[in-house]
XYZ file of C-alpha atoms in Angstrom:
261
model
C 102.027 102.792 73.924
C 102.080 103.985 70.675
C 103.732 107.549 69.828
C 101.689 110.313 67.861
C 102.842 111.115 64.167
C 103.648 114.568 63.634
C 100.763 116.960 62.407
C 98.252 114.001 63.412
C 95.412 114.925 65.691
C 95.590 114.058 69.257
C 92.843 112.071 70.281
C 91.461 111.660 73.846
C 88.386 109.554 75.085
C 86.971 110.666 78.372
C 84.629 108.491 80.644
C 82.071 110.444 82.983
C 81.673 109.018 86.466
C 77.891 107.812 87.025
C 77.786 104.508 88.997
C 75.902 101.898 87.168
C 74.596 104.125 84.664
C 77.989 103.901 83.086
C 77.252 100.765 81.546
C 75.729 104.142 78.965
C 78.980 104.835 78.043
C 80.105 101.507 77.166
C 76.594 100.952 75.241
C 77.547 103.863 72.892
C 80.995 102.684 72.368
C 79.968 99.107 72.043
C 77.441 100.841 69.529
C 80.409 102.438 67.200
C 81.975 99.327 67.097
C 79.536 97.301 65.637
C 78.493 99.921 63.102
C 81.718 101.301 62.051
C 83.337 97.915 61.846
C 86.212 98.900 64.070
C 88.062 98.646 67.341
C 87.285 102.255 69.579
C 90.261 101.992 71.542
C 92.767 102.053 68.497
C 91.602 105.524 67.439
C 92.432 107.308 70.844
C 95.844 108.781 72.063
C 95.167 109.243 75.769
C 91.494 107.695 77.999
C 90.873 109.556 81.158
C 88.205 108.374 83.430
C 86.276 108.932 86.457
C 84.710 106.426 88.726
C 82.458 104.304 86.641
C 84.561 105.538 83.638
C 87.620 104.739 85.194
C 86.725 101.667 85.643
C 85.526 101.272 82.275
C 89.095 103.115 81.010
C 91.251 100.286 82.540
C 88.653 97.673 80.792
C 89.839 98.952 77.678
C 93.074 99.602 78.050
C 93.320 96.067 79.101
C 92.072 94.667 75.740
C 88.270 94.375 76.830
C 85.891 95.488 74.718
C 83.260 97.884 75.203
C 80.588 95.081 74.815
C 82.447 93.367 77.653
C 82.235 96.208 79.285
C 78.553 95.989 79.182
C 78.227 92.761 80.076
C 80.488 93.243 83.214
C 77.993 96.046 84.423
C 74.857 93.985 83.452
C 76.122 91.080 86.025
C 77.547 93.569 88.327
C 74.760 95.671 89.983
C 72.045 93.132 91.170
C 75.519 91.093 92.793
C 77.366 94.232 94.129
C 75.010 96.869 94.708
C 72.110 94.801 96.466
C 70.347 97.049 99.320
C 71.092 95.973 103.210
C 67.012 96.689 103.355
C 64.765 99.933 102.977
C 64.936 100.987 106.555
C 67.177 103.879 107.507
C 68.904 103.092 111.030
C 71.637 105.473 112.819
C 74.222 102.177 111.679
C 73.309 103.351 108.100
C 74.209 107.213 109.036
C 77.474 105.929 110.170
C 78.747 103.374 107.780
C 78.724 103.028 103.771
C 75.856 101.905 101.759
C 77.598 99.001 100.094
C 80.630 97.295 101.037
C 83.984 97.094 99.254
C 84.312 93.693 99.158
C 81.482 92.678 96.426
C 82.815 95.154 93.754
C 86.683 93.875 94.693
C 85.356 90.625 94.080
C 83.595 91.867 90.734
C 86.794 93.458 89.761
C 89.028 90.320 90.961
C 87.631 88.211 88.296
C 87.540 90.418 84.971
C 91.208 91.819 85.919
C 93.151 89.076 88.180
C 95.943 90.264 89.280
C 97.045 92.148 86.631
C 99.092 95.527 87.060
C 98.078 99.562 85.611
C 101.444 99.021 83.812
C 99.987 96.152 81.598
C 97.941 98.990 79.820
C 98.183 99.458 76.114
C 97.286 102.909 76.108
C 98.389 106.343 77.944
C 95.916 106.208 81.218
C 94.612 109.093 83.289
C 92.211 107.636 86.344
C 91.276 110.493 88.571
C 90.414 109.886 92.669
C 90.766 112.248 95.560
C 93.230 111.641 98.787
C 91.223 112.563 101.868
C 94.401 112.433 103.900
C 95.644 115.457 102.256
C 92.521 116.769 101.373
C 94.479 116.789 97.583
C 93.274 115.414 93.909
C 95.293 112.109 93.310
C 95.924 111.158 89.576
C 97.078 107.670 88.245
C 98.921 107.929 85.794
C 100.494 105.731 83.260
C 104.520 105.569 82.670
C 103.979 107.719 79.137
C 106.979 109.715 80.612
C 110.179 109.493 81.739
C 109.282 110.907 85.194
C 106.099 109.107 85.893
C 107.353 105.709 87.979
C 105.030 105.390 90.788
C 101.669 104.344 89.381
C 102.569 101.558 86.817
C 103.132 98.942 89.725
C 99.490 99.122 91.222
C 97.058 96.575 90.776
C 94.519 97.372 88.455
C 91.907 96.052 91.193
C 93.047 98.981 93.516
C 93.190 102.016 91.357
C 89.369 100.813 90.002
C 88.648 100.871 93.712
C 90.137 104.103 94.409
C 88.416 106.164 91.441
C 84.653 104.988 92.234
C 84.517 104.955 95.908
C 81.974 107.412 95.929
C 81.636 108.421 99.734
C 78.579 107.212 101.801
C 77.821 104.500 98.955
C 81.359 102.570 99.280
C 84.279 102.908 101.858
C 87.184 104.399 100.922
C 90.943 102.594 99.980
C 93.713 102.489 101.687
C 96.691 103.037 99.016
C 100.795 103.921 101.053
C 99.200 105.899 103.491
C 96.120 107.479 101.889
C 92.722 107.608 101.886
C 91.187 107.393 98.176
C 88.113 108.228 97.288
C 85.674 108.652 94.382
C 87.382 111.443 91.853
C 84.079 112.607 90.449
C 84.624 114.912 94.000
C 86.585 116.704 91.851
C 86.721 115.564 88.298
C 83.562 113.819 87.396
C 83.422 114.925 84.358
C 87.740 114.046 83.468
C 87.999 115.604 80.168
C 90.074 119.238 81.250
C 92.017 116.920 83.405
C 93.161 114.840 80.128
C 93.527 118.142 78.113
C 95.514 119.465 80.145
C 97.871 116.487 80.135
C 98.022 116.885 76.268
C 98.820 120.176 75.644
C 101.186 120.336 78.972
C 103.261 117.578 79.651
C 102.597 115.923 76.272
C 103.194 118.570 74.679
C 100.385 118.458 71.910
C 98.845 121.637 71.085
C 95.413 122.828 71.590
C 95.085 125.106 68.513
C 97.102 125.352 65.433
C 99.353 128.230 65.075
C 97.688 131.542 64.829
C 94.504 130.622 66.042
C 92.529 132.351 68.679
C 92.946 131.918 71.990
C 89.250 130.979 72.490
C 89.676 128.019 70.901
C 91.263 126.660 73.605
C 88.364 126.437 76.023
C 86.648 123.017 76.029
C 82.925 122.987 75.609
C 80.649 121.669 78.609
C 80.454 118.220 77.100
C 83.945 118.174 77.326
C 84.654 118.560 73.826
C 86.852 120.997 72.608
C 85.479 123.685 70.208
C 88.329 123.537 67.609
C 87.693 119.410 67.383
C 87.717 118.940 63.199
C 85.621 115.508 64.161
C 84.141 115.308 67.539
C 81.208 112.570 68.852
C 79.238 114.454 71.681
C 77.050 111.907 73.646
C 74.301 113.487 75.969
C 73.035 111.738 79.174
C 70.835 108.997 78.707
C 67.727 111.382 79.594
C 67.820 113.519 76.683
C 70.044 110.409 73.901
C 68.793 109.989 70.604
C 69.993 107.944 67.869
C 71.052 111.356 65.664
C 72.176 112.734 68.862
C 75.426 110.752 69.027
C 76.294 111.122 65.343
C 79.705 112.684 64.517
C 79.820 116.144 63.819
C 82.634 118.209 62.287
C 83.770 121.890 62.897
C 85.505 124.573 60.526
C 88.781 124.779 62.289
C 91.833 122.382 61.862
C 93.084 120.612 64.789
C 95.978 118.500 66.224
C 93.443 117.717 69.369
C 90.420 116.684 70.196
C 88.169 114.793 73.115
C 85.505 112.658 72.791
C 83.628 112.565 76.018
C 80.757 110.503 76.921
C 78.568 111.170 79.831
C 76.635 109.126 81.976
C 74.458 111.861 83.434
């Protein structure tokens, strides 16, 4: 993981939750890629996702690209999210829509068996301990103190961050009970702020600007962004509507969040 020059922006991508509508998200990435001519994932400090954006996070963290991303969720819905039939019984009241072991499967053969500390970039996957009734982060090692999360499977924290409850059962991770973090979080964007100006240490503002700056706009972009990319749900997308627009005030950080609906 690379470390930020001084006086260089922050940057941070953030991935909505949305089950299979975030193949979206990867569409608009895949999108910038092929018309700016570069790689997305080289132009952003810290990715925090959510669910279907967390799984979509580890993806690229993991070298895949966005279009591969897109592929993965074209090929993964009809296989994984298949209907048990149209009926409504008390058995479906009482267990989950889908079962676990389709998507595990899914998951099994884009990412083996390869670890979250094989990421090449800072990671924040949110998901939500039932146990404790708590928010549970992973987190990449991208400080000294964080040493629990880097050993997990990538299979299992994908698991953990898009079990959305009554459509997939939840995991079983050292003694709790993970579940979707869109509970909490769908929308991960303060979450990753908040890791950048706190423990990172990056600030929100430059020096003697106003406090309002700080608070991030509802698309999870924050208002003193100096280039921001502010993609809208696919209901209301247009081509112009995901162009890059730039603000007045300098910044040192700045999220790029792309929803899924």
């Amino acid at each position: 993981m690379t470390e930020v020059g001084e006086g260089r922006r922050f940057q941070i991508l953030s991935l909505d939750g949305g089950g299979l509508r975030g193949v979206f998200s990867a569409a608009v990435l895949a999108n910038f890629e092929r018309d700016a001519g570069i790689r997305v994932v080289d132009h952003f400090d810290l990715i925090a996702g959510t669910s279907t954006g967390g799984i979509i996070a580890l993806g690229l963290a993991l070298g895949m690209s966005p279009r591969a991303m897109v592929e993965f969720y074209t090929e993964l819905g009809p296989g994984v999210f298949r209907d048990r039939g149209r009926v409504r019984s008390v058995r479906r009241l009482l267990r989950s829509k889908y079962p676990a072991g389709r998507l595990r499967a899914a998951l099994t053969d884009v990412f083996g068996d390869r670890t979250f500390g094989e990421s090449t970039k800072r990671l924040i996957i949110t998901s939500y301990n039932l146990g404790s009734d708590d928010v549970y982060l992973f987190r990449t090692p991208h400080l000294p103190h964080l040493a629990r999360d880097w050993r997990e499977s990538v299979v299992d924290v994908a698991m953990a961050t898009s079990a959305a409850p009554t459509y997939l059962p939840g995991v079983s991770l050292h003694g709790a009970r993970l579940v979707d973090g869109g509970l909490w979080a769908n929308n991960p964007s303060t979450v990753a702020l908040a890791e950048a100006v706190g423990p990172l240490g990056h600030p929100s503002t430059p020096s003697g600007s106003s406090p309002s700056a700080r608070r991030p706009k509802s698309a999870g972009v924050t208002a003193d962004s100096t280039a921001v990319v502010s993609c809208p749900g696919p209901a209301t997308r247009s081509r112009s509507s995901c162009a890059p627009k730039a603000t007045a005030r300098p910044s040192r950080s700045a999220t790029f969040s792309a929803p899924t609906g």
